[in-house]
PDB file of C-alpha atoms in Angstrom:
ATOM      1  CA  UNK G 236      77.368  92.304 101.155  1.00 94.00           C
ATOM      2  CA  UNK G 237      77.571  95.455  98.952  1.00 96.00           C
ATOM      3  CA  UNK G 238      80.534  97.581  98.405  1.00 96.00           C
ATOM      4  CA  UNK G 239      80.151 101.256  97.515  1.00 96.00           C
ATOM      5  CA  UNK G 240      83.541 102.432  96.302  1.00 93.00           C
ATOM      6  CA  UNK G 241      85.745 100.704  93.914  1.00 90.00           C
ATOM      7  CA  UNK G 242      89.309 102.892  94.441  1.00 88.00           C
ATOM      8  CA  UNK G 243      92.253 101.300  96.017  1.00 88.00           C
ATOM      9  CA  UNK G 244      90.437 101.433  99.952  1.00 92.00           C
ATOM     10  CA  UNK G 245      87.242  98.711  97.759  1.00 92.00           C
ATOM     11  CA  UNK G 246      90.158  96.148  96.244  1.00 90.00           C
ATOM     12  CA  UNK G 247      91.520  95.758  99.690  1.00 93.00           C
ATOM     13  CA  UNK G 248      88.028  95.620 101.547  1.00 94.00           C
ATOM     14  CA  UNK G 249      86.737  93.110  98.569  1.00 92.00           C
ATOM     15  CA  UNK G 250      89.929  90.919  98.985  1.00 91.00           C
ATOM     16  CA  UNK G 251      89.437  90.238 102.725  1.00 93.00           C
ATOM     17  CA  UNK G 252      85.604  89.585 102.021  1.00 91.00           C
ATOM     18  CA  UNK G 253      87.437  86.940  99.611  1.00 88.00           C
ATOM     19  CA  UNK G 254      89.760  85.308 101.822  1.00 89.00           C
ATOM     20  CA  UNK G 255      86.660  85.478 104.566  1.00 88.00           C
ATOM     21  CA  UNK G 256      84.713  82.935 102.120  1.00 87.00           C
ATOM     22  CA  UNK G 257      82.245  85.831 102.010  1.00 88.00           C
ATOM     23  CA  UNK G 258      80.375  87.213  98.780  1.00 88.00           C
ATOM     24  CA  UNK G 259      80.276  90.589  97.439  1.00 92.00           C
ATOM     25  CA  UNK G 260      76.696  90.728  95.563  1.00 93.00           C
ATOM     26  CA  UNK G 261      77.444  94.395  94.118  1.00 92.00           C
ATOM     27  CA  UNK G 262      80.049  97.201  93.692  1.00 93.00           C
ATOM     28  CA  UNK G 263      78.572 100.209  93.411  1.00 94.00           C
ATOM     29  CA  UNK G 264      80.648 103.661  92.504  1.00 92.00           C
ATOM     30  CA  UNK G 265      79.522 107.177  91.117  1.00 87.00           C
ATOM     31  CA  UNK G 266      82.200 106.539  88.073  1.00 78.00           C
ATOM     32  CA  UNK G 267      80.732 103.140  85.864  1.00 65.00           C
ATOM     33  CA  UNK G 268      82.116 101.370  82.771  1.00 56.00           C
ATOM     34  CA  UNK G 269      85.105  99.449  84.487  1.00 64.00           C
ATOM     35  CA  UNK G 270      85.489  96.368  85.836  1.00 66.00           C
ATOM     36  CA  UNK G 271      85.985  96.017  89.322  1.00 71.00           C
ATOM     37  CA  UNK G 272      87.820  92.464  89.654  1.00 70.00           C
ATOM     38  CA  UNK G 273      85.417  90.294  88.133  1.00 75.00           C
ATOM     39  CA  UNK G 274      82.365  92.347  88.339  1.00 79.00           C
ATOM     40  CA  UNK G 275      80.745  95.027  86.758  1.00 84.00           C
ATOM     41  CA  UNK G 276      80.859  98.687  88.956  1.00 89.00           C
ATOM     42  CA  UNK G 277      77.402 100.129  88.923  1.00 90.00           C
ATOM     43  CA  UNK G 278      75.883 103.324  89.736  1.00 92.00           C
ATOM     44  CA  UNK G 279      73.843 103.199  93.183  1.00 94.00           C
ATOM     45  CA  UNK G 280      70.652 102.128  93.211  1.00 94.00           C
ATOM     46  CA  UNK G 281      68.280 101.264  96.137  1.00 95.00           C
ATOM     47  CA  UNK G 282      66.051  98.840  94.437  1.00 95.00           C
ATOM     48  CA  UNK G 283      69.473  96.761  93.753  1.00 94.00           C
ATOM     49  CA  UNK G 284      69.636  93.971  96.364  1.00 95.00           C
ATOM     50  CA  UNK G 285      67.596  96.048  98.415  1.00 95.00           C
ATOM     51  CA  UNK G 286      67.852  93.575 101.578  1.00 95.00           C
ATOM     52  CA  UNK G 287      71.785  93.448 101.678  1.00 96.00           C
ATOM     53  CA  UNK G 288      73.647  95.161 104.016  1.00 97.00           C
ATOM     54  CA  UNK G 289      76.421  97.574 102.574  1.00 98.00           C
ATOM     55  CA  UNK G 290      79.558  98.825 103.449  1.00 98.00           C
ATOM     56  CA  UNK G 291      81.339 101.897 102.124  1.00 98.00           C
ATOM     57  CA  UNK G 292      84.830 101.276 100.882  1.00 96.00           C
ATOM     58  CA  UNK G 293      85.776 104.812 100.401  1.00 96.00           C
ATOM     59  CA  UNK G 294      89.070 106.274 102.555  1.00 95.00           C
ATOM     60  CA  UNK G 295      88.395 109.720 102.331  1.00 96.00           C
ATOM     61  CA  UNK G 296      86.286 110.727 105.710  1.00 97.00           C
ATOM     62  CA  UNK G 297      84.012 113.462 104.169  1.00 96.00           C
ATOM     63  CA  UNK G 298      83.566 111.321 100.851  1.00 95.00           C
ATOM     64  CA  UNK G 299      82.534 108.242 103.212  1.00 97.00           C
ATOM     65  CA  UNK G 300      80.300 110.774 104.505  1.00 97.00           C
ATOM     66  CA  UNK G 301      78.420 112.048 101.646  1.00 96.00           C
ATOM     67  CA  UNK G 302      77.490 109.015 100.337  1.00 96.00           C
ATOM     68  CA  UNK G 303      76.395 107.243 103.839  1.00 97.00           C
ATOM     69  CA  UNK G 304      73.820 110.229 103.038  1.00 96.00           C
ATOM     70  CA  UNK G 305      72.651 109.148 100.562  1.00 94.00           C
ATOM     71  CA  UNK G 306      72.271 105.607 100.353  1.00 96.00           C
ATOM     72  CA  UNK G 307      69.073 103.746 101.107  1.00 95.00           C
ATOM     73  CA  UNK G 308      70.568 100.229 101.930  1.00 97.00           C
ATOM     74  CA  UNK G 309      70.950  99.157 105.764  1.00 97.00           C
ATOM     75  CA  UNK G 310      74.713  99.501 106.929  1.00 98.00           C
ATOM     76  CA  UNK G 311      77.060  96.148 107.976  1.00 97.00           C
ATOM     77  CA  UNK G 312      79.819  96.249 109.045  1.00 96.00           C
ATOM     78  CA  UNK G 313      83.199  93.378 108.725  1.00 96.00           C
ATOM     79  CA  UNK G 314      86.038  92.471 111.156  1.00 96.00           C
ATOM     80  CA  UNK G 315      88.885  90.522 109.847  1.00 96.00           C
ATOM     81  CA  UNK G 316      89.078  87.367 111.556  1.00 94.00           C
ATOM     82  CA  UNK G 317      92.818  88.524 112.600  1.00 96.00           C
ATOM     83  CA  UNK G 318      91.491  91.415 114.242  1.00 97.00           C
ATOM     84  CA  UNK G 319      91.962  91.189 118.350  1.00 98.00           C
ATOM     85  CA  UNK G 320      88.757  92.530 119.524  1.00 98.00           C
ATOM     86  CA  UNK G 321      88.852  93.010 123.416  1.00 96.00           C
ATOM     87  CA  UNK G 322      85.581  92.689 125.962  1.00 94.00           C
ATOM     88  CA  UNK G 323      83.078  95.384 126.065  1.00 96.00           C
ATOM     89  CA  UNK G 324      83.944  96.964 123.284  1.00 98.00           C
ATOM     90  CA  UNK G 325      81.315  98.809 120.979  1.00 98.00           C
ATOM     91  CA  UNK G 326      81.644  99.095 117.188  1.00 98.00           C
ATOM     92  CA  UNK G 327      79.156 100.847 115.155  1.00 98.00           C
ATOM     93  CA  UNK G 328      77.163 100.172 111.919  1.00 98.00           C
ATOM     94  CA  UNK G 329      79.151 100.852 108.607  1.00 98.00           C
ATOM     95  CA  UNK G 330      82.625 100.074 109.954  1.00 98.00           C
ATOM     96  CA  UNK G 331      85.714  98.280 108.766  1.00 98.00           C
ATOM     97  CA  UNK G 332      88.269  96.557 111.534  1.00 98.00           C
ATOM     98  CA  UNK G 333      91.527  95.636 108.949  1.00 97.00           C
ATOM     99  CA  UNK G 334      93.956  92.306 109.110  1.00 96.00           C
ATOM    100  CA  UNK G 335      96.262  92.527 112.878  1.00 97.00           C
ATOM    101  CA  UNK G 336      93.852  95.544 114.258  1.00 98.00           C
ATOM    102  CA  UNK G 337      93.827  95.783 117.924  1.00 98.00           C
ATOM    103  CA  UNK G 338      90.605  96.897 119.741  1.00 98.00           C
ATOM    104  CA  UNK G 339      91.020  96.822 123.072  1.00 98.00           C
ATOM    105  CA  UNK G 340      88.428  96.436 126.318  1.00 97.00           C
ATOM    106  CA  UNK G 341      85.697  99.355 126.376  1.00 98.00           C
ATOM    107  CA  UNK G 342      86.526 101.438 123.356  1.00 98.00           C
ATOM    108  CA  UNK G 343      84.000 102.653 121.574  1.00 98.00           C
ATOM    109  CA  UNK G 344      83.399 102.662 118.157  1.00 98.00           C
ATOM    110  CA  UNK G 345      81.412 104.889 115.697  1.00 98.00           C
ATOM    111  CA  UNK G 346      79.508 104.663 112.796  1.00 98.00           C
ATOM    112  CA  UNK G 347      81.689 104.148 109.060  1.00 98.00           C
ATOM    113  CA  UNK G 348      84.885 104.116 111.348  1.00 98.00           C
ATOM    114  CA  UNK G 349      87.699 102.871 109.238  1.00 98.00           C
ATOM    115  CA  UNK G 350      90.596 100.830 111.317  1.00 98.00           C
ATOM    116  CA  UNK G 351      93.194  99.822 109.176  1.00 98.00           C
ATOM    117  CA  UNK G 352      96.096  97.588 108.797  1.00 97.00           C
ATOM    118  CA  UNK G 353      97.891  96.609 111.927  1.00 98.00           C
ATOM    119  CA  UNK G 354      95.860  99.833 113.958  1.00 98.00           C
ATOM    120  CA  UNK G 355      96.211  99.991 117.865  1.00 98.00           C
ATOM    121  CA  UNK G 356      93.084 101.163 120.079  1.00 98.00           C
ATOM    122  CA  UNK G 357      93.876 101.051 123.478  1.00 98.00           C
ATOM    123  CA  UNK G 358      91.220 100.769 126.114  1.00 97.00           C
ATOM    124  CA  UNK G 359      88.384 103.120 126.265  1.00 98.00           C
ATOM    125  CA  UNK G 360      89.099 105.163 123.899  1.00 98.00           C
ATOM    126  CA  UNK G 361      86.393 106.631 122.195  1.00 98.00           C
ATOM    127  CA  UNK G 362      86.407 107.222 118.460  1.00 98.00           C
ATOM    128  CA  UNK G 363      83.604 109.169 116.258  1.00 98.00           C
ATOM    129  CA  UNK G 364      81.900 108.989 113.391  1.00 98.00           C
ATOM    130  CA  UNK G 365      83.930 109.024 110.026  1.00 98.00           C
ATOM    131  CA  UNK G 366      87.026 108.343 111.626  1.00 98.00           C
ATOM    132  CA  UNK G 367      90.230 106.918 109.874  1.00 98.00           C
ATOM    133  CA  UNK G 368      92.838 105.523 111.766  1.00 98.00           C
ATOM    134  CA  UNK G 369      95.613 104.550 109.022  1.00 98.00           C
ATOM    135  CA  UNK G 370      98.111 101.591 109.174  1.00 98.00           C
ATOM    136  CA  UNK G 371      99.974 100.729 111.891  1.00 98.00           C
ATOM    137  CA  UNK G 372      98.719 104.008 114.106  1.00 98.00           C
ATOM    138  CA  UNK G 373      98.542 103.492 118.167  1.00 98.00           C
ATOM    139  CA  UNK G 374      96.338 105.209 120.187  1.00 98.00           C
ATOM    140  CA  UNK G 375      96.846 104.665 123.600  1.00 98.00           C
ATOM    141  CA  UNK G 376      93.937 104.448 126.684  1.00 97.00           C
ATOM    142  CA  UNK G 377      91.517 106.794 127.123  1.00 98.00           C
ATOM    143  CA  UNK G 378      91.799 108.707 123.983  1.00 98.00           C
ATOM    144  CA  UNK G 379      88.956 110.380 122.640  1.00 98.00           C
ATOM    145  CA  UNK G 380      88.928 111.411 118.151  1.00 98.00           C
ATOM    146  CA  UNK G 381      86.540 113.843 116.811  1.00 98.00           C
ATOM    147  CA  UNK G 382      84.575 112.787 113.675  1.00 98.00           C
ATOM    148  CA  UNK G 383      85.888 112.697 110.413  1.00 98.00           C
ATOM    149  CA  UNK G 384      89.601 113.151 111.483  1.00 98.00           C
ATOM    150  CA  UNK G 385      92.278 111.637 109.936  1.00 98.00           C
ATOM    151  CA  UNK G 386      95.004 110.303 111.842  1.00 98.00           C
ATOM    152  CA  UNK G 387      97.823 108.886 109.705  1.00 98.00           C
ATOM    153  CA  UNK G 388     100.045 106.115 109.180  1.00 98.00           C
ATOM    154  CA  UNK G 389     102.114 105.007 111.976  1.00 98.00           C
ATOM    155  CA  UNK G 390     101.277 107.997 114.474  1.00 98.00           C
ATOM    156  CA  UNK G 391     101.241 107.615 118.254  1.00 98.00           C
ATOM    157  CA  UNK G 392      98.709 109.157 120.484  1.00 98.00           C
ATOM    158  CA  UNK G 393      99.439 109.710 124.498  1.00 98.00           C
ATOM    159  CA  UNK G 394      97.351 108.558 126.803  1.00 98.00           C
ATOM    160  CA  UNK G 395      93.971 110.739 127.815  1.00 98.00           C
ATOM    161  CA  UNK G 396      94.747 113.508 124.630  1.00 98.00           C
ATOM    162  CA  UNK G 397      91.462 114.620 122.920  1.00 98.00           C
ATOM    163  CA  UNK G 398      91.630 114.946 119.134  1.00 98.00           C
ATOM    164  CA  UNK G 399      89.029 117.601 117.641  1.00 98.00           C
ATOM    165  CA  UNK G 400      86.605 117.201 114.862  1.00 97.00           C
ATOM    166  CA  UNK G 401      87.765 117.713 111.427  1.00 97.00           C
ATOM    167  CA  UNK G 402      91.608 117.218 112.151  1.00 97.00           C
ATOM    168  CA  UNK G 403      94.872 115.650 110.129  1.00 97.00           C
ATOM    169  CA  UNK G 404      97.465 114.008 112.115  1.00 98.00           C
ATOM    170  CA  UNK G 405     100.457 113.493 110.256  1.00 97.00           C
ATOM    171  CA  UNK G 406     101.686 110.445 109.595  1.00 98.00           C
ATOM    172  CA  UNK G 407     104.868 108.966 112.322  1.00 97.00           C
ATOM    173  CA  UNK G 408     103.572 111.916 114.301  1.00 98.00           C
ATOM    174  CA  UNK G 409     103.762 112.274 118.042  1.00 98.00           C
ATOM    175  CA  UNK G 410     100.524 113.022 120.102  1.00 98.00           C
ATOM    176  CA  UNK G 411     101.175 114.622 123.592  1.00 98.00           C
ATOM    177  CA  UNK G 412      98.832 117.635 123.254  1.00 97.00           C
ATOM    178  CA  UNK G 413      94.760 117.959 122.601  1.00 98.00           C
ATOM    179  CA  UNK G 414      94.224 118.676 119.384  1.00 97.00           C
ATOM    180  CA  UNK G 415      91.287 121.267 118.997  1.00 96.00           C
ATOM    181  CA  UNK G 416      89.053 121.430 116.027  1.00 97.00           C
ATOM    182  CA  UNK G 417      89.687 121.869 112.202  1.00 96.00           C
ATOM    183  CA  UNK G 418      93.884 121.766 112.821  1.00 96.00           C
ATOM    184  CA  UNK G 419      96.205 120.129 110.443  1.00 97.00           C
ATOM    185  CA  UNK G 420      99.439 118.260 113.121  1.00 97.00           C
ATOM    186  CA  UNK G 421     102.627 116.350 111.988  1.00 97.00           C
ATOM    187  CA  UNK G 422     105.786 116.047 113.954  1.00 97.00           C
ATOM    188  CA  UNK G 423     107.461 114.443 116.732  1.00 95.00           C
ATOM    189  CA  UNK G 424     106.352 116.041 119.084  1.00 96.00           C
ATOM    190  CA  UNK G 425     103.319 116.953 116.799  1.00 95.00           C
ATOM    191  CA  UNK G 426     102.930 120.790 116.223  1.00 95.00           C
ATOM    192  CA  UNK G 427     100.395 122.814 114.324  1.00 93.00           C
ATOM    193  CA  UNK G 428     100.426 123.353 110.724  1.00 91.00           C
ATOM    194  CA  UNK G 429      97.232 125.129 110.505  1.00 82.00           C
ATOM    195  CA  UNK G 430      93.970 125.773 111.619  1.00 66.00           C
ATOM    196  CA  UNK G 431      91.129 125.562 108.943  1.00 63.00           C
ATOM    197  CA  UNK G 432      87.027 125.283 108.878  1.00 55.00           C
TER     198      UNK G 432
END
């Protein structure tokens, strides 16, 4: 596998490709010059392992997004082999299911999706493109998330709430409302901070 990203969100990917018995062939970053654990970060280029499948390891949604843009390399994707991955469940090219992440029966997936530590995805929820769902957040059934939204640390989601494109749930927040596009949430129960483009 290739890595592209080397920031905290990389060291974290890299170490469960480690304990997984699995090798990283190539970190790749826009920032060179550094060592990234043993090996050398290098800027991106295609005609570098050009058959390998790569993963970004970049936690900022819109960062994640930029580069999936760009690169030429087909897309894997890794779930830790603590990860509870229920029946029928889709998950897409480019994502990254963390150590205790729940998954459960019909959910769907998209593409460069990061779930993280401990994450709950209740059944069929539906999740897009560019989504990060931090540590420990719980999203209960029938969900749906808008793509490159953010929803923090520890934050519950109600059952059958839509979350926009383009949003920031707070982390510990409460969900019990839809969340339209673009809109910045934290609280318990969550209320808007603002509305941006």
């Amino acid at each position: 596998m290739l890595l592209y990203g080397a920031g905290g969100h990389a060291k974290v990917v890299f170490q469960m490709f480690l304990e997984a018995g699995d090798r990283v062939e190539a970190v790749f970053d826009d920032q060179t010059l550094r060592l990234f654990s043993d090996q050398e970060v290098r800027l991106y280029n295609p005609e570098i392992f050009p058959e390998k499948q790569l993963l970004i390891t970049i936690g900022n949604n819109l960062a994640r997004r930029r580069v999936a843009e760009n690169v030429v390399h087909p897309f894997g994707k890794f779930i830790h082999n603590t990860a509870l991955i229920g029946s029928q469940v889709e998950i897409s090219e480019g994502t990254l299911v963390f150590q205790q992440a729940i998954i459960q029966t019909e959910a769907q997936i998209g593409k460069h999706v990061i779930v993280n530590t401990g994450a709950i995805i209740e059944h069929e929820c539906r999740i897009g493109d560019f989504v990060h769902i931090a540590p420990r957040a719980t999203l209960c059934g029938n969900v749906q998330v808008g793509e490159n939204t953010l929803l923090g640390a520890g934050c519950i989601v109600l059952p059958n709430i839509y979350i926009g494109k383009n949003c920031i749930v707070g982390a510990g927040s409460l969900v019990t409302k839809d969340i339209p596009d673009h809109t910045t949430v934290a609280g318990n129960p969550a209320r808007v901070l603002n509305a941006h483009l």
